[in-house]
C-alpha angles and dihedrals in degrees: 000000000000086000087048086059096043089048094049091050092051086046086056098047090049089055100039082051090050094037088060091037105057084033081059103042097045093049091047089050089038103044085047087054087042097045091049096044093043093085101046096066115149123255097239088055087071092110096050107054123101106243117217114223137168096331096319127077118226118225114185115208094257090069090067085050102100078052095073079227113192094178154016093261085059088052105047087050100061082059105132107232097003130103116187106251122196094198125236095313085165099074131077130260122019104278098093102031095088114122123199089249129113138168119205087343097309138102111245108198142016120204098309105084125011137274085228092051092052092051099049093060099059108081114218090248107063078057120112100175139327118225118214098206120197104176139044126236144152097297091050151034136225099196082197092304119124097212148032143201116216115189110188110186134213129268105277113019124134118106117065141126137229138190143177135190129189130181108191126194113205123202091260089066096249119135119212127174134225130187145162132199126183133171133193121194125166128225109192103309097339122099117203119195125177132178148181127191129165147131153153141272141199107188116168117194112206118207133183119178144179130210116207129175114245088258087061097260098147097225103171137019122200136194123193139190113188119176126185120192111188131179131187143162129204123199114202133189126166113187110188120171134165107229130208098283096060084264125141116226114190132178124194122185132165130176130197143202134171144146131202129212116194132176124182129185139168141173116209121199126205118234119224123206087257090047103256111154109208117177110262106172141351113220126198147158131178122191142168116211117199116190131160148169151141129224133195148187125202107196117189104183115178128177099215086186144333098302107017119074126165126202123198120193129181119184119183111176130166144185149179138188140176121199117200147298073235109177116191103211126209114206116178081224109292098006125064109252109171132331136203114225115215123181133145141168130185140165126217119196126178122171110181135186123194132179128190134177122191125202125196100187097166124006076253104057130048120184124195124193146165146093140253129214117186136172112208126180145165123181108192125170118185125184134197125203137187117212114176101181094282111050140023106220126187115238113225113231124180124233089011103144111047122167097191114181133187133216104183132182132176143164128196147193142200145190123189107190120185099198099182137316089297117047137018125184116208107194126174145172121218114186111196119202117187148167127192113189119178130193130179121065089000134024147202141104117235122188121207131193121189130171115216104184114171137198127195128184112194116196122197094188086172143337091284105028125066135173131196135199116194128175109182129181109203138189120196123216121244116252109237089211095063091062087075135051124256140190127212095198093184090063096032095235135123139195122211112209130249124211089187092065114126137179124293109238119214136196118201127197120167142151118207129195119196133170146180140240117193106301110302101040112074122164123187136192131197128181116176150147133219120192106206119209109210107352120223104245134129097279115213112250118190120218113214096199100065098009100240129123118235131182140259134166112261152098119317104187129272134315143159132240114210110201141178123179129184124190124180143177109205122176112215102215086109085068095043102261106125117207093011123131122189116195121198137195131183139173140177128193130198120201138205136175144131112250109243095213104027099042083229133117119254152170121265115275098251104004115120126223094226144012130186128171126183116199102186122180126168114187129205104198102173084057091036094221128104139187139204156140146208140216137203133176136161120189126243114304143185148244127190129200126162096258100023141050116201132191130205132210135197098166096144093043116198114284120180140175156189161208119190136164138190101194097105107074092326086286116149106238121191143183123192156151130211132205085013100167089038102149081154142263114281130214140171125204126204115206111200125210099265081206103060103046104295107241098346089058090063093218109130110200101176135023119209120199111179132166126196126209129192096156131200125320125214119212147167119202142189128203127169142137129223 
């Protein structure tokens, strides 16, 4: 088995090679067509040309119109070079939750609805322009984002609907449906918006997997069918209003409720010498999950003069949630021999307040200032139980129970300098005060205090070339869930939790090139490092009592990330497809860390080498119907625990694709399939002898190889505004 890896290993390199060689051939033969052609544009194209100007380029809504654009989600995402970002919404407090969005020059929402969902309930044509906009200045800020989207939108808009449906066949055969409807009306100076989206799935996993002995002696042989049938429904309501003062008062709110059914069964066959499979065991679970919540923001943004403005957000969201009673259930194969009770709740609760002030004290200098506070908290319990047809015994888990809550405090600080036409440097400051206390099975309380200060150098070299220079200093936020232990019964495995664990720290540096060809051709690319200060990993604990390691999450020791990304827009009329625009990105990573266990270097657990995604569309306006797919693929990757090895493999990659047309009442129709080419994702697992040092023993005792399928799924979906 260990000269299939390495094949298939060899088999991925040749294709990754080929993969960047044909990309890179194909941009440097079409940017060529694109940069000779961009200044023979016809005269009656005028209005539709994007316009540079001062670090943005200006694209007025004729130019989506051979995109048969209905709202402002099909616009935006016609953007050469831009890809709508929602910010770090996982993460608590405000800071990072900024998206690259705005909308007349305004963020329009912070945390509490989606950038997507904004966007799809401003019809296109309600839509004046849309500003890309590539440095930051005094009008406008990055928030660490490289780019943003501005939609300014015409005189009068305001009240307007929207609406989506969506019928979906899975590959089981099964139909569910999926639809949104929103509506905005004004009253005076206030804007109301509610909305209500929700739907079903019916997603089946299919798995088929062999057990081997670590000399190769196929022992077992499993086939699973897991299907997973889930419901929600999102309510969703934005109030915004100018007041007396000049000021801008928004509220943002959106609820949730959902459930989730799975059953999951499976029938294993023992393999003989000579290759008899005879039943050995029939395996099922059936469980129903529960979870809900609501979350809100409240913005107040006023302009005290020409050049102060202050903006003060608060955010509350909670959630709950309760898992099982799940019990995995263990037939021989009629009759019951054992089972393995599951079942877990838990609450989350963040309330967050941030003030800023901003200070333009020249056209040439911007100064941002203010400070956060936020209390976060989850409280979480999970039980396992064995029942072997007689009685029902508790199992004893350590650090089961956690209660882990967060007083945070930080203040911040920003300088934007335009030095001249050329170049601006944005630096900031960001001081991060924090205490994590945690009560239940274990208990302490832990501050923290981290500095993330950030500098940015932003080159214009000429209309259609720019460079950046960017050194960041990141701390990533600890993950409550990690406090407490946790068991993944499908995959046999369990966590025990680590109240010790503490934030991973980054340092960033990066350069990025972009340029411009004409107005609709755009290429990027980004190199960069980032040194990582103890990585977020499960960290190999040894038990005295029985001599065996076993895993929590921590921090495994440092380690660095190389990374190069290229992103590209590339029209296709050089190749004879009119109207067509093909948009790449691809990334590679490379890796580096001491094994903890082992002494060796190594690659990160569940980072892949290399990612590459295609998103192809070709439009026929004077016929009003597109077409259109998309591709994404990341190579083999790897997962280390103390007493496994796993890898993963993404060899088909996920190819879908389209038809879609907006001749009937304006209405976007489409047609499309999803994982079209899906044979399955494949993985192997290595168990290591927990005896003889786990991993770093190097004995293996069993092989797993699994696949699983979802297959292709079949829909037809509406969208339109009115």
């Amino acid at each position: 088995m260990g000269g299939r890896v390495a094949r298939e290993t060899r088999v991925t390199g040749i294709k990754s090679a080929a993969l960047v060689g044909v990309a890179f051939g194909y941009f440097v033969f079409s940017f060529e067509s694109v940069a000779q052609d961009a200044v023979t544009l016809p005269a009656n194209t005028a209005d539709q040309v994007a316009v540079s100007e001062n670090g943005r380029q200006i694209y007025p809504a004729e130019f989506f119109a051979a995109f048969s654009p209905v709202t402002a989600l099909d616009m935006t995402s016609r953007l050469p070079g831009f890809s709508l970002d929602g910010g770090d919404t996982g993460r608590r407090g405000l800071g990072d939750a900024f998206g690259n969005l705005l909308i007349d020059g305004r963020r329009p929402s912070n945390k509490s609805i989606s950038l997507g969902t904004v966007l799809e309930r401003i019809p296109a044509a309600d839509v004046e322009r849309i500003e890309l906009i590539t440095e930051s200045g005094g009008e406008f800020e990055m928030r660490g984002h490289t780019r943003l989207a501005n939609v300014i939108l015409r005189e009068g808009a305001g009240e307007s609907s929207s609406w989506s449906a969506r019928l979906s066949r899975w590959d089981n055969g099964r139909l569910t449906p999926r639809g949104s409807l929103s509506m905005t009306r004004t009253a005076g100076e206030t804007e109301f918006t509610f909305g209500l989206e929700g739907g079903l799935q019916a997603r089946r996993l299919i798995r088929r997997e062999a057990f081997y002995t670590g000399g190769g002696t196929l022992l077992e042989l499993r086939e699973e069918n897991d299907q997973r049938d889930y419901w929600e429904v999102n309510p969703t309501v934005s109030v915004s209003t100018t007041l007396g003062d000049g000021s801008r008062l928004q509220f943002d709110g959106r609820g949730w409720i959902w459930e989730w059914h799975r059953v999951n069964s499976g029938l294993v066959d023992g393999v003989s010498p000579t290759g008899t499979r005879t039943p050995i065991r029939y395996e099922r679970s059936e469980t129903f999950n529960y979870g809900m919540g609501s979350r809100g923001s409240l913005t107040w943004s006023r302009d005290w003069s020409d050049n102060f403005s202050s903006v003060t957000t608060g955010y509350v969201s909670y959630e709950q949630w309760e898992d099982g009673p799940e019990p995995f259930e263990v037939y021989d194969p009629v009759n019951f021999v054992e089972a393995v009770i599951f079942e877990a709740e838990g609450n989350y609760t963040e309330l967050a307040l941030r003030q800023a002030f901003s200070w333009t004290p020249g056209d040439a200098h911007t100064v941002e200032f203010g400070a956060e506070g936020a209390f976060n908290a989850r409280d979480s319990f999970f039980a396992l139980t064995y029942d072997d047809g007689t009685t029902v015994t508790p199992i004893n888990i350590p650090v089961a129970q956690a209660l882990v809550e967060e007083r945070r405090a930080e203040v911040f600080g920003r300088y934007v300098w335009t030095i001249n036409d050329a170049f601006t440097l944005e630096s900031g400051l960001r001081l991060e005060f924090s205490e994590i206390a945690q009560t239940g099975d274990a208990e302490q309380t832990r501050t923290f205090f981290y500095p993330k200060p950030s500098v940015t150098l932003n080159w214009r070299v000429d209309d259609a070339n720019r460079l950046r220079f960017a050194v960041e200093r990141d701390v990533a936020q600890l993950e409550f869930g990690k406090f407490a232990s946790s068991v993944d019964l499908d995959n046999n495995n369990q966590t025990v939790g680590n109240p010790d664990y503490e934030p991973q720290r980054t340092w960033t540096v990066e350069a990025e090139w972009t340029r411009n060809f004409g107005d609709d051709a755009t290429v990027s690319i980004t190199v960069g490092r980032d040194m990582i200060e103890g990585l977020d990993d499960f960290e190999p604990r040894f038990d005295a009592v029985n001599g065996r390691f076993f895993d929590v999450p921590g921090n495994i020791g440092d380690g660095t990330i190389d990374r190069v990304t290229l992103n590209a827009t590339t029209p296709l009329d050089r190749i004879g497809l009119s109207n067509a625009v093909l948009t790449t990105f691809l990334e590679w990573y490379g890796t580096n860390i001491t094994d903890p266990l082992t002494g060796r270097d190594r690659q990160f657990s569940g980072i892949r080498e290399w990612e590459m995604r295609f998103d192809f569309r070709q439009t026929f306006p004077e016929n009003q119907w597109a077409w259109g797919w998309d591709y994404y693929w990341l190579s083999n990757g790897r997962n280390y625990r103390a007493n496994e090895l796993q890898q993963n493999g993404f060899s088909d990659g996920d190819f879908d694709i389209y038809i879609e047309t907006t001749r009937w009442l304006g209405v976007t129709t489409r047609l499309g399939a999803d994982y079209v080419f899906d044979n399955g994702q494949d993985q192997r697992r290595y168990f290591f002898n927990r005896d003889l040092g786990g991993r770093q023993g190097r004995v293996v005792d069993f092989v797993e190889d699994r696949n699983v399928r979802e297959g292709p799924t079949v829909y037809l979906e509406m969208r339109g505004t009115f």
